[in-house]
Amino acid sequence: MQPSADPPASSASFSPSTSSSVPLSRTTSLSSQTDITIEPSYSSGPAYAQDSLLIMRDSLIILESALRELESQAMDQGLLNNNQFGEELQKIRQGLDDIDKGQTNGIQEINRKYPGPECLWKAQFVVVIMEDMLKHKALDVIRKQVDDEIKDKLGLLIQEEVQEYLKQEMPSKLGKDLQKMNTELDELHRDLHNSESKRMNSFLREKNPHEPLQTICKSDGKVSEYFPKTLDELFNLDDKACKALVQDYGLEVSSSKDGNLNRFMVFAGVQYQMVRRGNNSKHVAFDIPGA
């Protein structure tokens, strides 16, 4: 006995007396870039519908397992917390849930409106839906498109991470290297200046006491405020100035004025030493032996 209600309106229609029907085409979208169109085949009978249902569920399990594996790989690479990447995976998973719910709701609606296992068109309609939704070939295409989409996202994420690292780390590293090179260059310039000054100071003689004394730079590149301008000023430094000079240039401090002065003159390249003669308070400059 045929059901009293008419079959549902659809792009596919079936008749118990004929095997010809209008082809049914359905588009299933998992994301904005995953569109698949499947041309269903035609089979009939409740037994075939039951087999297709089992195939559908097995295919869903396979695809669900593949998604879990992709999520695990993303977690291992620290990408699951990325908002954009997580949203893409959620879209794919939501699409699968929609397929499952849509297929289930569709079959329930058919059973409610058109009861009766003897309805051949009903069995054919269920088979076409299941084949259209989860045909093995469609699953392979979906899996490939999902893999390609995730690979593209991974490539973009890696590129963004590298660029962000370069923005944050490279300027800092280059700045430190540049600062180190500048420091070394300053030290070379200071050493060169001091060497040349000591060489020039070695030519100074007492008969020309007002010739300029070439400056010596401290470790910070500056010249001590107590540094004498001429040989005459050097010979007439007081005790405070002599002590300050040896301290500024990191020399060992002596307990006597003459000791501090002599140490500084050796350091500055001056070829003289100060000595006392008896009780005379004057200081006399002598050439250093071998000078």
mmCIF file of C-alpha atoms in Angstrom, residues 95-199:
data_model
loop_
_atom_site.group_PDB
_atom_site.id
_atom_site.type_symbol
_atom_site.label_atom_id
_atom_site.label_comp_id
_atom_site.label_asym_id
_atom_site.label_seq_id
_atom_site.Cartn_x
_atom_site.Cartn_y
_atom_site.Cartn_z
ATOM 1 C CA GLY A 95 31.405 21.388 9.346
ATOM 2 C CA LEU A 96 31.661 17.678 10.126
ATOM 3 C CA ASP A 97 29.182 18.059 12.983
ATOM 4 C CA ASP A 98 26.778 19.865 10.658
ATOM 5 C CA ILE A 99 27.055 17.045 8.103
ATOM 6 C CA ASP A 100 26.321 14.436 10.751
ATOM 7 C CA LYS A 101 23.406 16.387 12.235
ATOM 8 C CA GLY A 102 21.994 17.311 8.837
ATOM 9 C CA GLN A 103 22.043 13.707 7.637
ATOM 10 C CA THR A 104 20.426 12.457 10.850
ATOM 11 C CA ASN A 105 17.758 15.165 10.864
ATOM 12 C CA GLY A 106 17.006 14.588 7.197
ATOM 13 C CA ILE A 107 16.411 10.866 7.665
ATOM 14 C CA GLN A 108 14.274 11.473 10.759
ATOM 15 C CA GLU A 109 12.166 13.990 8.854
ATOM 16 C CA ILE A 110 11.614 11.513 6.025
ATOM 17 C CA ASN A 111 10.643 8.757 8.463
ATOM 18 C CA ARG A 112 8.206 11.107 10.205
ATOM 19 C CA LYS A 113 6.434 12.349 7.089
ATOM 20 C CA TYR A 114 6.581 9.183 5.013
ATOM 21 C CA PRO A 115 6.516 6.079 7.228
ATOM 22 C CA GLY A 116 6.629 2.578 5.803
ATOM 23 C CA PRO A 117 9.654 0.456 4.883
ATOM 24 C CA GLU A 118 7.906 -0.711 1.753
ATOM 25 C CA CYS A 119 8.309 2.675 0.085
ATOM 26 C CA LEU A 120 10.955 2.107 -2.543
ATOM 27 C CA TRP A 121 11.359 5.785 -3.321
ATOM 28 C CA LYS A 122 12.014 6.455 0.349
ATOM 29 C CA ALA A 123 14.846 3.924 0.495
ATOM 30 C CA GLN A 124 16.332 5.366 -2.687
ATOM 31 C CA PHE A 125 16.160 8.893 -1.297
ATOM 32 C CA VAL A 126 17.960 7.889 1.912
ATOM 33 C CA VAL A 127 20.679 6.116 -0.064
ATOM 34 C CA VAL A 128 21.256 9.150 -2.302
ATOM 35 C CA ILE A 129 21.589 11.446 0.741
ATOM 36 C CA MET A 130 24.131 9.182 2.411
ATOM 37 C CA GLU A 131 26.138 8.690 -0.753
ATOM 38 C CA ASP A 132 26.034 12.400 -1.476
ATOM 39 C CA MET A 133 27.232 13.347 2.014
ATOM 40 C CA LEU A 134 29.910 10.801 2.795
ATOM 41 C CA LYS A 135 31.024 8.952 -0.286
ATOM 42 C CA HIS A 136 34.559 7.573 0.036
ATOM 43 C CA LYS A 137 35.812 9.630 -2.854
ATOM 44 C CA ALA A 138 34.397 12.766 -1.231
ATOM 45 C CA LEU A 139 36.178 11.974 2.029
ATOM 46 C CA ASP A 140 39.486 11.604 0.210
ATOM 47 C CA VAL A 141 38.997 14.985 -1.432
ATOM 48 C CA ILE A 142 38.012 16.554 1.890
ATOM 49 C CA ARG A 143 41.034 15.060 3.634
ATOM 50 C CA LYS A 144 43.388 16.365 0.934
ATOM 51 C CA GLN A 145 41.858 19.833 0.997
ATOM 52 C CA VAL A 146 42.027 19.940 4.792
ATOM 53 C CA ASP A 147 45.680 18.866 4.719
ATOM 54 C CA ASP A 148 46.531 21.461 2.068
ATOM 55 C CA GLU A 149 44.732 24.197 3.983
ATOM 56 C CA ILE A 150 46.509 23.341 7.233
ATOM 57 C CA LYS A 151 49.886 23.199 5.472
ATOM 58 C CA ASP A 152 49.228 26.656 4.033
ATOM 59 C CA LYS A 153 48.275 27.967 7.464
ATOM 60 C CA LEU A 154 51.353 26.387 9.031
ATOM 61 C CA GLY A 155 53.566 27.988 6.404
ATOM 62 C CA LEU A 156 52.038 31.405 7.034
ATOM 63 C CA LEU A 157 52.298 30.998 10.795
ATOM 64 C CA ILE A 158 55.951 29.967 10.596
ATOM 65 C CA GLN A 159 56.706 32.913 8.325
ATOM 66 C CA GLU A 160 54.946 35.307 10.708
ATOM 67 C CA GLU A 161 56.788 33.867 13.715
ATOM 68 C CA VAL A 162 60.160 34.225 11.960
ATOM 69 C CA GLN A 163 59.412 37.806 10.952
ATOM 70 C CA GLU A 164 58.310 38.657 14.488
ATOM 71 C CA TYR A 165 61.474 37.077 15.888
ATOM 72 C CA LEU A 166 63.637 39.079 13.489
ATOM 73 C CA LYS A 167 61.824 42.291 14.439
ATOM 74 C CA GLN A 168 62.337 41.683 18.150
ATOM 75 C CA GLU A 169 65.721 39.964 18.313
ATOM 76 C CA MET A 170 67.776 41.216 15.374
ATOM 77 C CA PRO A 171 67.705 44.941 16.245
ATOM 78 C CA SER A 172 68.670 44.125 19.826
ATOM 79 C CA LYS A 173 71.477 41.778 18.779
ATOM 80 C CA LEU A 174 72.742 44.136 16.101
ATOM 81 C CA GLY A 175 72.639 46.980 18.596
ATOM 82 C CA LYS A 176 74.721 45.033 21.105
ATOM 83 C CA ASP A 177 77.226 43.996 18.446
ATOM 84 C CA LEU A 178 77.463 47.559 17.175
ATOM 85 C CA GLN A 179 77.963 48.884 20.694
ATOM 86 C CA LYS A 180 80.704 46.335 21.316
ATOM 87 C CA MET A 181 82.450 47.251 18.066
ATOM 88 C CA ASN A 182 82.241 50.952 18.885
ATOM 89 C CA THR A 183 83.738 50.312 22.317
ATOM 90 C CA GLU A 184 86.611 48.339 20.824
ATOM 91 C CA LEU A 185 87.148 51.032 18.205
ATOM 92 C CA ASP A 186 87.247 53.732 20.903
ATOM 93 C CA GLU A 187 89.819 51.712 22.834
ATOM 94 C CA LEU A 188 91.998 51.386 19.741
ATOM 95 C CA HIS A 189 91.796 55.124 19.072
ATOM 96 C CA ARG A 190 92.663 55.870 22.713
ATOM 97 C CA ASP A 191 95.621 53.481 22.731
ATOM 98 C CA LEU A 192 96.882 54.935 19.467
ATOM 99 C CA HIS A 193 96.559 58.488 20.798
ATOM 100 C CA ASN A 194 98.351 57.633 24.061
ATOM 101 C CA SER A 195 101.166 55.851 22.263
ATOM 102 C CA GLU A 196 101.742 58.799 19.965
ATOM 103 C CA SER A 197 101.587 61.255 22.911
ATOM 104 C CA LYS A 198 104.168 59.283 24.896
ATOM 105 C CA ARG A 199 106.445 59.209 21.881
#
